[in-house]
Amino acid sequence: MSVILFGGSFDPFHNGHLAMAQAAKTAFPAARLVIVPAARSPFKGHLAPAGNTHRLAMCRLGAQALQAEVSDWEMQAGGPSYTVRTVRRFLQAQPDEYWFLCGADSFVTLPMWREYEALLALTGFLVACRNDTPALRLQAAAEQVRQQGGRVQLLAMPPVPVSSTAVRAAARAGEDVSAFVPSPVARYIQENKLYQE
Ligand code: ATP
């Protein structure tokens, strides 16, 4: 069995996350899918506006439609959350074939990730297209990783133009966010008055 790790800030979990997780499940129907919200992304300067408890809860609500697990390991370990450390920890607990699920915008920054070359030996990458990252740039990045011995699989899915930043901005402006996030997440944001300064 393979294991798909899906890391991110999930602040909040939105329909783009849902679509890429579904595409990953379609590509690897028998895989174990684990959503791993970060304590703090090494690439995001600020602390998460919604805080760990709310982000974890929203991941759990988002995972309901997915047959996915949610792990609080990175949150418990504290940040910054380096993928190489997380993959090592999961490999220790369950030696298997690993895939790290990410979006194209994140994947093209891979050479800047901690212990990048070691990471390529530990896990493959399942990559979802994203509007802000041109296909040619994504293909060049995938080619570079493959030349270095890494495994890359591009997911077949139409781009989903949603970001957590846009959802937070909409919530802050008092707009309805239910078109951008799974409905249990929309209810949670409303009930807990998240992202409203
Ligand atoms: P923010 O807007 O706060 O930067 P985000 O929408 O990019 O957040 P993250 O939780 O940081 O969401 O993303 C986790 C992972 O999911 C990253 O690898 C990111 O590239 C990917 N991702 C997020 N949204 C999409 C999307 N709409 N399409 C494809 N990939 C996405």
PDB file of N, CA and C in Angstrom, residues 64-146:
ATOM      1  N   GLN A  64     -14.046  14.567   5.775  1.00  0.00           N
ATOM      2  CA  GLN A  64     -15.218  13.685   5.892  1.00  0.00           C
ATOM      3  C   GLN A  64     -15.627  13.092   4.548  1.00  0.00           C
ATOM      4  N   ALA A  65     -15.541  13.913   3.488  1.00  0.00           N
ATOM      5  CA  ALA A  65     -15.998  13.459   2.176  1.00  0.00           C
ATOM      6  C   ALA A  65     -14.924  12.651   1.455  1.00  0.00           C
ATOM      7  N   LEU A  66     -13.838  12.345   2.119  1.00  0.00           N
ATOM      8  CA  LEU A  66     -12.656  11.858   1.414  1.00  0.00           C
ATOM      9  C   LEU A  66     -12.128  10.489   1.826  1.00  0.00           C
ATOM     10  N   GLN A  67     -12.613   9.941   2.917  1.00  0.00           N
ATOM     11  CA  GLN A  67     -11.960   8.754   3.482  1.00  0.00           C
ATOM     12  C   GLN A  67     -10.467   9.026   3.677  1.00  0.00           C
ATOM     13  N   ALA A  68     -10.198  10.159   4.305  1.00  0.00           N
ATOM     14  CA  ALA A  68      -8.805  10.516   4.598  1.00  0.00           C
ATOM     15  C   ALA A  68      -8.642  10.635   6.102  1.00  0.00           C
ATOM     16  N   GLU A  69      -7.400  10.487   6.541  1.00  0.00           N
ATOM     17  CA  GLU A  69      -7.098  10.726   7.954  1.00  0.00           C
ATOM     18  C   GLU A  69      -6.557  12.144   8.094  1.00  0.00           C
ATOM     19  N   VAL A  70      -6.592  12.665   9.306  1.00  0.00           N
ATOM     20  CA  VAL A  70      -5.952  13.942   9.583  1.00  0.00           C
ATOM     21  C   VAL A  70      -4.966  13.690  10.721  1.00  0.00           C
ATOM     22  N   SER A  71      -3.731  14.106  10.524  1.00  0.00           N
ATOM     23  CA  SER A  71      -2.714  13.915  11.557  1.00  0.00           C
ATOM     24  C   SER A  71      -2.315  15.254  12.164  1.00  0.00           C
ATOM     25  N   ASP A  72      -2.265  15.301  13.490  1.00  0.00           N
ATOM     26  CA  ASP A  72      -1.824  16.546  14.144  1.00  0.00           C
ATOM     27  C   ASP A  72      -0.335  16.486  14.482  1.00  0.00           C
ATOM     28  N   TRP A  73       0.389  15.583  13.817  1.00  0.00           N
ATOM     29  CA  TRP A  73       1.791  15.377  14.197  1.00  0.00           C
ATOM     30  C   TRP A  73       2.632  16.652  14.057  1.00  0.00           C
ATOM     31  N   GLU A  74       2.501  17.350  12.937  1.00  0.00           N
ATOM     32  CA  GLU A  74       3.318  18.568  12.756  1.00  0.00           C
ATOM     33  C   GLU A  74       2.940  19.628  13.785  1.00  0.00           C
ATOM     34  N   MET A  75       1.663  19.727  14.086  1.00  0.00           N
ATOM     35  CA  MET A  75       1.231  20.713  15.093  1.00  0.00           C
ATOM     36  C   MET A  75       1.798  20.376  16.462  1.00  0.00           C
ATOM     37  N   GLN A  76       1.789  19.105  16.793  1.00  0.00           N
ATOM     38  CA  GLN A  76       2.332  18.690  18.094  1.00  0.00           C
ATOM     39  C   GLN A  76       3.846  18.899  18.137  1.00  0.00           C
ATOM     40  N   ALA A  77       4.501  18.632  17.006  1.00  0.00           N
ATOM     41  CA  ALA A  77       5.967  18.744  16.969  1.00  0.00           C
ATOM     42  C   ALA A  77       6.405  20.208  17.009  1.00  0.00           C
ATOM     43  N   GLY A  78       5.542  21.106  16.576  1.00  0.00           N
ATOM     44  CA  GLY A  78       5.901  22.527  16.548  1.00  0.00           C
ATOM     45  C   GLY A  78       6.598  22.886  15.253  1.00  0.00           C
ATOM     46  N   GLY A  79       6.614  24.195  14.958  1.00  0.00           N
ATOM     47  CA  GLY A  79       7.147  24.626  13.664  1.00  0.00           C
ATOM     48  C   GLY A  79       8.559  25.114  13.750  1.00  0.00           C
ATOM     49  N   PRO A  80       9.159  25.485  12.612  1.00  0.00           N
ATOM     50  CA  PRO A  80       8.614  25.354  11.269  1.00  0.00           C
ATOM     51  C   PRO A  80       8.484  23.888  10.834  1.00  0.00           C
ATOM     52  N   SER A  81       7.515  23.626   9.996  1.00  0.00           N
ATOM     53  CA  SER A  81       7.212  22.242   9.611  1.00  0.00           C
ATOM     54  C   SER A  81       7.942  21.889   8.324  1.00  0.00           C
ATOM     55  N   TYR A  82       9.041  21.170   8.476  1.00  0.00           N
ATOM     56  CA  TYR A  82       9.813  20.765   7.300  1.00  0.00           C
ATOM     57  C   TYR A  82       9.305  19.415   6.819  1.00  0.00           C
ATOM     58  N   THR A  83       9.000  19.350   5.526  1.00  0.00           N
ATOM     59  CA  THR A  83       8.431  18.116   4.963  1.00  0.00           C
ATOM     60  C   THR A  83       9.366  16.928   5.168  1.00  0.00           C
ATOM     61  N   VAL A  84      10.659  17.160   5.049  1.00  0.00           N
ATOM     62  CA  VAL A  84      11.597  16.032   5.168  1.00  0.00           C
ATOM     63  C   VAL A  84      11.491  15.384   6.557  1.00  0.00           C
ATOM     64  N   ARG A  85      11.281  16.197   7.566  1.00  0.00           N
ATOM     65  CA  ARG A  85      11.166  15.662   8.933  1.00  0.00           C
ATOM     66  C   ARG A  85       9.869  14.855   9.063  1.00  0.00           C
ATOM     67  N   THR A  86       8.813  15.371   8.474  1.00  0.00           N
ATOM     68  CA  THR A  86       7.515  14.684   8.562  1.00  0.00           C
ATOM     69  C   THR A  86       7.552  13.348   7.817  1.00  0.00           C
ATOM     70  N   VAL A  87       8.119  13.364   6.613  1.00  0.00           N
ATOM     71  CA  VAL A  87       8.153  12.119   5.835  1.00  0.00           C
ATOM     72  C   VAL A  87       9.001  11.083   6.564  1.00  0.00           C
ATOM     73  N   ARG A  88      10.118  11.512   7.151  1.00  0.00           N
ATOM     74  CA  ARG A  88      10.966  10.564   7.897  1.00  0.00           C
ATOM     75  C   ARG A  88      10.186   9.924   9.045  1.00  0.00           C
ATOM     76  N   ARG A  89       9.419  10.755   9.728  1.00  0.00           N
ATOM     77  CA  ARG A  89       8.669  10.259  10.885  1.00  0.00           C
ATOM     78  C   ARG A  89       7.612   9.230  10.436  1.00  0.00           C
ATOM     79  N   PHE A  90       6.915   9.539   9.345  1.00  0.00           N
ATOM     80  CA  PHE A  90       5.888   8.599   8.863  1.00  0.00           C
ATOM     81  C   PHE A  90       6.536   7.315   8.335  1.00  0.00           C
ATOM     82  N   LEU A  91       7.659   7.464   7.649  1.00  0.00           N
ATOM     83  CA  LEU A  91       8.362   6.290   7.131  1.00  0.00           C
ATOM     84  C   LEU A  91       8.793   5.355   8.258  1.00  0.00           C
ATOM     85  N   GLN A  92       9.214   5.972   9.360  1.00  0.00           N
ATOM     86  CA  GLN A  92       9.642   5.187  10.517  1.00  0.00           C
ATOM     87  C   GLN A  92       8.477   4.347  11.043  1.00  0.00           C
ATOM     88  N   ALA A  93       7.307   4.982  11.122  1.00  0.00           N
ATOM     89  CA  ALA A  93       6.132   4.301  11.661  1.00  0.00           C
ATOM     90  C   ALA A  93       5.571   3.293  10.659  1.00  0.00           C
ATOM     91  N   GLN A  94       5.654   3.611   9.372  1.00  0.00           N
ATOM     92  CA  GLN A  94       5.094   2.737   8.327  1.00  0.00           C
ATOM     93  C   GLN A  94       5.990   2.791   7.097  1.00  0.00           C
ATOM     94  N   PRO A  95       6.970   1.871   7.010  1.00  0.00           N
ATOM     95  CA  PRO A  95       7.848   1.879   5.835  1.00  0.00           C
ATOM     96  C   PRO A  95       7.029   1.483   4.615  1.00  0.00           C
ATOM     97  N   ASP A  96       7.005   2.312   3.601  1.00  0.00           N
ATOM     98  CA  ASP A  96       6.133   2.084   2.459  1.00  0.00           C
ATOM     99  C   ASP A  96       6.532   3.006   1.328  1.00  0.00           C
ATOM    100  N   GLU A  97       5.768   2.978   0.243  1.00  0.00           N
ATOM    101  CA  GLU A  97       6.013   3.943  -0.835  1.00  0.00           C
ATOM    102  C   GLU A  97       5.251   5.226  -0.507  1.00  0.00           C
ATOM    103  N   TYR A  98       5.971   6.349  -0.481  1.00  0.00           N
ATOM    104  CA  TYR A  98       5.334   7.616  -0.110  1.00  0.00           C
ATOM    105  C   TYR A  98       5.184   8.549  -1.292  1.00  0.00           C
ATOM    106  N   TRP A  99       4.072   9.309  -1.250  1.00  0.00           N
ATOM    107  CA  TRP A  99       3.825  10.379  -2.209  1.00  0.00           C
ATOM    108  C   TRP A  99       3.455  11.610  -1.414  1.00  0.00           C
ATOM    109  N   PHE A 100       4.024  12.738  -1.774  1.00  0.00           N
ATOM    110  CA  PHE A 100       3.652  13.999  -1.126  1.00  0.00           C
ATOM    111  C   PHE A 100       2.778  14.772  -2.099  1.00  0.00           C
ATOM    112  N   LEU A 101       1.575  15.085  -1.652  1.00  0.00           N
ATOM    113  CA  LEU A 101       0.598  15.771  -2.503  1.00  0.00           C
ATOM    114  C   LEU A 101       0.751  17.276  -2.348  1.00  0.00           C
ATOM    115  N   CYS A 102       0.936  17.968  -3.468  1.00  0.00           N
ATOM    116  CA  CYS A 102       1.084  19.431  -3.378  1.00  0.00           C
ATOM    117  C   CYS A 102       0.586  20.099  -4.657  1.00  0.00           C
ATOM    118  N   GLY A 103       0.433  21.397  -4.597  1.00  0.00           N
ATOM    119  CA  GLY A 103       0.034  22.164  -5.764  1.00  0.00           C
ATOM    120  C   GLY A 103       1.259  22.599  -6.552  1.00  0.00           C
ATOM    121  N   ALA A 104       1.018  22.972  -7.816  1.00  0.00           N
ATOM    122  CA  ALA A 104       2.125  23.349  -8.698  1.00  0.00           C
ATOM    123  C   ALA A 104       2.934  24.517  -8.140  1.00  0.00           C
ATOM    124  N   ASP A 105       2.252  25.486  -7.513  1.00  0.00           N
ATOM    125  CA  ASP A 105       2.959  26.662  -6.978  1.00  0.00           C
ATOM    126  C   ASP A 105       3.951  26.260  -5.896  1.00  0.00           C
ATOM    127  N   SER A 106       3.578  25.265  -5.147  1.00  0.00           N
ATOM    128  CA  SER A 106       4.447  24.788  -4.074  1.00  0.00           C
ATOM    129  C   SER A 106       5.570  23.886  -4.646  1.00  0.00           C
ATOM    130  N   PHE A 107       5.187  23.027  -5.594  1.00  0.00           N
ATOM    131  CA  PHE A 107       6.150  22.090  -6.176  1.00  0.00           C
ATOM    132  C   PHE A 107       7.323  22.806  -6.860  1.00  0.00           C
ATOM    133  N   VAL A 108       7.049  23.922  -7.546  1.00  0.00           N
ATOM    134  CA  VAL A 108       8.144  24.601  -8.255  1.00  0.00           C
ATOM    135  C   VAL A 108       9.159  25.230  -7.296  1.00  0.00           C
ATOM    136  N   THR A 109       8.824  25.314  -6.010  1.00  0.00           N
ATOM    137  CA  THR A 109       9.787  25.843  -5.036  1.00  0.00           C
ATOM    138  C   THR A 109      10.614  24.722  -4.380  1.00  0.00           C
ATOM    139  N   LEU A 110      10.377  23.489  -4.799  1.00  0.00           N
ATOM    140  CA  LEU A 110      10.998  22.322  -4.148  1.00  0.00           C
ATOM    141  C   LEU A 110      12.518  22.437  -3.924  1.00  0.00           C
ATOM    142  N   PRO A 111      13.290  22.944  -4.897  1.00  0.00           N
ATOM    143  CA  PRO A 111      14.733  23.022  -4.653  1.00  0.00           C
ATOM    144  C   PRO A 111      15.100  23.893  -3.445  1.00  0.00           C
ATOM    145  N   MET A 112      14.134  24.689  -2.942  1.00  0.00           N
ATOM    146  CA  MET A 112      14.433  25.513  -1.759  1.00  0.00           C
ATOM    147  C   MET A 112      14.038  24.827  -0.453  1.00  0.00           C
ATOM    148  N   TRP A 113      13.430  23.653  -0.547  1.00  0.00           N
ATOM    149  CA  TRP A 113      12.979  22.985   0.667  1.00  0.00           C
ATOM    150  C   TRP A 113      14.168  22.373   1.402  1.00  0.00           C
ATOM    151  N   ARG A 114      14.017  22.247   2.697  1.00  0.00           N
ATOM    152  CA  ARG A 114      15.088  21.697   3.528  1.00  0.00           C
ATOM    153  C   ARG A 114      15.460  20.272   3.090  1.00  0.00           C
ATOM    154  N   GLU A 115      16.763  20.024   2.951  1.00  0.00           N
ATOM    155  CA  GLU A 115      17.288  18.708   2.545  1.00  0.00           C
ATOM    156  C   GLU A 115      16.578  18.180   1.291  1.00  0.00           C
ATOM    157  N   TYR A 116      16.480  19.069   0.326  1.00  0.00           N
ATOM    158  CA  TYR A 116      15.757  18.766  -0.911  1.00  0.00           C
ATOM    159  C   TYR A 116      16.161  17.426  -1.537  1.00  0.00           C
ATOM    160  N   GLU A 117      17.476  17.187  -1.658  1.00  0.00           N
ATOM    161  CA  GLU A 117      17.896  15.966  -2.352  1.00  0.00           C
ATOM    162  C   GLU A 117      17.575  14.723  -1.532  1.00  0.00           C
ATOM    163  N   ALA A 118      17.722  14.832  -0.220  1.00  0.00           N
ATOM    164  CA  ALA A 118      17.350  13.704   0.652  1.00  0.00           C
ATOM    165  C   ALA A 118      15.847  13.438   0.527  1.00  0.00           C
ATOM    166  N   LEU A 119      15.091  14.502   0.449  1.00  0.00           N
ATOM    167  CA  LEU A 119      13.632  14.372   0.361  1.00  0.00           C
ATOM    168  C   LEU A 119      13.217  13.607  -0.903  1.00  0.00           C
ATOM    169  N   LEU A 120      13.925  13.875  -2.014  1.00  0.00           N
ATOM    170  CA  LEU A 120      13.586  13.186  -3.269  1.00  0.00           C
ATOM    171  C   LEU A 120      13.746  11.679  -3.141  1.00  0.00           C
ATOM    172  N   ALA A 121      14.670  11.263  -2.292  1.00  0.00           N
ATOM    173  CA  ALA A 121      14.889   9.830  -2.122  1.00  0.00           C
ATOM    174  C   ALA A 121      13.829   9.208  -1.212  1.00  0.00           C
ATOM    175  N   LEU A 122      13.130  10.041  -0.443  1.00  0.00           N
ATOM    176  CA  LEU A 122      12.175   9.509   0.543  1.00  0.00           C
ATOM    177  C   LEU A 122      10.753   9.441   0.007  1.00  0.00           C
ATOM    178  N   THR A 123      10.424  10.358  -0.876  1.00  0.00           N
ATOM    179  CA  THR A 123       9.029  10.426  -1.338  1.00  0.00           C
ATOM    180  C   THR A 123       8.919  10.889  -2.782  1.00  0.00           C
ATOM    181  N   GLY A 124       7.876  10.437  -3.448  1.00  0.00           N
ATOM    182  CA  GLY A 124       7.526  10.978  -4.750  1.00  0.00           C
ATOM    183  C   GLY A 124       6.597  12.168  -4.558  1.00  0.00           C
ATOM    184  N   PHE A 125       6.263  12.840  -5.639  1.00  0.00           N
ATOM    185  CA  PHE A 125       5.407  14.031  -5.573  1.00  0.00           C
ATOM    186  C   PHE A 125       4.226  13.879  -6.521  1.00  0.00           C
ATOM    187  N   LEU A 126       3.052  14.077  -5.951  1.00  0.00           N
ATOM    188  CA  LEU A 126       1.819  14.104  -6.741  1.00  0.00           C
ATOM    189  C   LEU A 126       1.440  15.562  -6.859  1.00  0.00           C
ATOM    190  N   VAL A 127       1.379  16.081  -8.069  1.00  0.00           N
ATOM    191  CA  VAL A 127       1.269  17.529  -8.219  1.00  0.00           C
ATOM    192  C   VAL A 127      -0.015  17.928  -8.945  1.00  0.00           C
ATOM    193  N   ALA A 128      -0.734  18.861  -8.327  1.00  0.00           N
ATOM    194  CA  ALA A 128      -1.964  19.395  -8.918  1.00  0.00           C
ATOM    195  C   ALA A 128      -1.654  20.697  -9.634  1.00  0.00           C
ATOM    196  N   CYS A 129      -2.238  20.887 -10.815  1.00  0.00           N
ATOM    197  CA  CYS A 129      -2.029  22.147 -11.533  1.00  0.00           C
ATOM    198  C   CYS A 129      -2.689  23.290 -10.750  1.00  0.00           C
ATOM    199  N   ARG A 130      -2.192  24.476 -10.964  1.00  0.00           N
ATOM    200  CA  ARG A 130      -2.782  25.638 -10.303  1.00  0.00           C
ATOM    201  C   ARG A 130      -2.674  26.827 -11.244  1.00  0.00           C
ATOM    202  N   ASN A 131      -3.728  27.645 -11.275  1.00  0.00           N
ATOM    203  CA  ASN A 131      -3.799  28.719 -12.268  1.00  0.00           C
ATOM    204  C   ASN A 131      -2.582  29.628 -12.306  1.00  0.00           C
ATOM    205  N   ASP A 132      -2.008  29.914 -11.125  1.00  0.00           N
ATOM    206  CA  ASP A 132      -0.919  30.888 -11.091  1.00  0.00           C
ATOM    207  C   ASP A 132       0.429  30.306 -11.527  1.00  0.00           C
ATOM    208  N   THR A 133       0.461  29.015 -11.862  1.00  0.00           N
ATOM    209  CA  THR A 133       1.734  28.408 -12.269  1.00  0.00           C
ATOM    210  C   THR A 133       1.613  27.868 -13.691  1.00  0.00           C
ATOM    211  N   PRO A 134       2.294  28.494 -14.666  1.00  0.00           N
ATOM    212  CA  PRO A 134       2.159  28.052 -16.054  1.00  0.00           C
ATOM    213  C   PRO A 134       2.590  26.594 -16.231  1.00  0.00           C
ATOM    214  N   ALA A 135       1.896  25.907 -17.146  1.00  0.00           N
ATOM    215  CA  ALA A 135       2.166  24.483 -17.377  1.00  0.00           C
ATOM    216  C   ALA A 135       3.627  24.239 -17.763  1.00  0.00           C
ATOM    217  N   LEU A 136       4.202  25.169 -18.543  1.00  0.00           N
ATOM    218  CA  LEU A 136       5.593  24.967 -18.972  1.00  0.00           C
ATOM    219  C   LEU A 136       6.550  25.006 -17.788  1.00  0.00           C
ATOM    220  N   ARG A 137       6.257  25.907 -16.849  1.00  0.00           N
ATOM    221  CA  ARG A 137       7.115  26.023 -15.662  1.00  0.00           C
ATOM    222  C   ARG A 137       7.007  24.738 -14.827  1.00  0.00           C
ATOM    223  N   LEU A 138       5.787  24.232 -14.710  1.00  0.00           N
ATOM    224  CA  LEU A 138       5.567  22.999 -13.950  1.00  0.00           C
ATOM    225  C   LEU A 138       6.294  21.827 -14.613  1.00  0.00           C
ATOM    226  N   GLN A 139       6.184  21.742 -15.943  1.00  0.00           N
ATOM    227  CA  GLN A 139       6.842  20.629 -16.639  1.00  0.00           C
ATOM    228  C   GLN A 139       8.361  20.698 -16.495  1.00  0.00           C
ATOM    229  N   ALA A 140       8.903  21.914 -16.551  1.00  0.00           N
ATOM    230  CA  ALA A 140      10.359  22.063 -16.396  1.00  0.00           C
ATOM    231  C   ALA A 140      10.786  21.634 -14.992  1.00  0.00           C
ATOM    232  N   ALA A 141      10.000  22.012 -13.991  1.00  0.00           N
ATOM    233  CA  ALA A 141      10.344  21.634 -12.613  1.00  0.00           C
ATOM    234  C   ALA A 141      10.258  20.120 -12.441  1.00  0.00           C
ATOM    235  N   ALA A 142       9.234  19.511 -13.061  1.00  0.00           N
ATOM    236  CA  ALA A 142       9.079  18.053 -12.958  1.00  0.00           C
ATOM    237  C   ALA A 142      10.253  17.348 -13.626  1.00  0.00           C
ATOM    238  N   GLU A 143      10.671  17.878 -14.760  1.00  0.00           N
ATOM    239  CA  GLU A 143      11.787  17.280 -15.488  1.00  0.00           C
ATOM    240  C   GLU A 143      13.074  17.337 -14.664  1.00  0.00           C
ATOM    241  N   GLN A 144      13.271  18.482 -14.014  1.00  0.00           N
ATOM    242  CA  GLN A 144      14.472  18.646 -13.190  1.00  0.00           C
ATOM    243  C   GLN A 144      14.489  17.626 -12.039  1.00  0.00           C
ATOM    244  N   VAL A 145      13.342  17.455 -11.414  1.00  0.00           N
ATOM    245  CA  VAL A 145      13.257  16.499 -10.299  1.00  0.00           C
ATOM    246  C   VAL A 145      13.521  15.078 -10.808  1.00  0.00           C
ATOM    247  N   ARG A 146      12.955  14.759 -11.962  1.00  0.00           N
ATOM    248  CA  ARG A 146      13.149  13.403 -12.512  1.00  0.00           C
ATOM    249  C   ARG A 146      14.622  13.159 -12.848  1.00  0.00           C
TER     250      ARG A 146
END
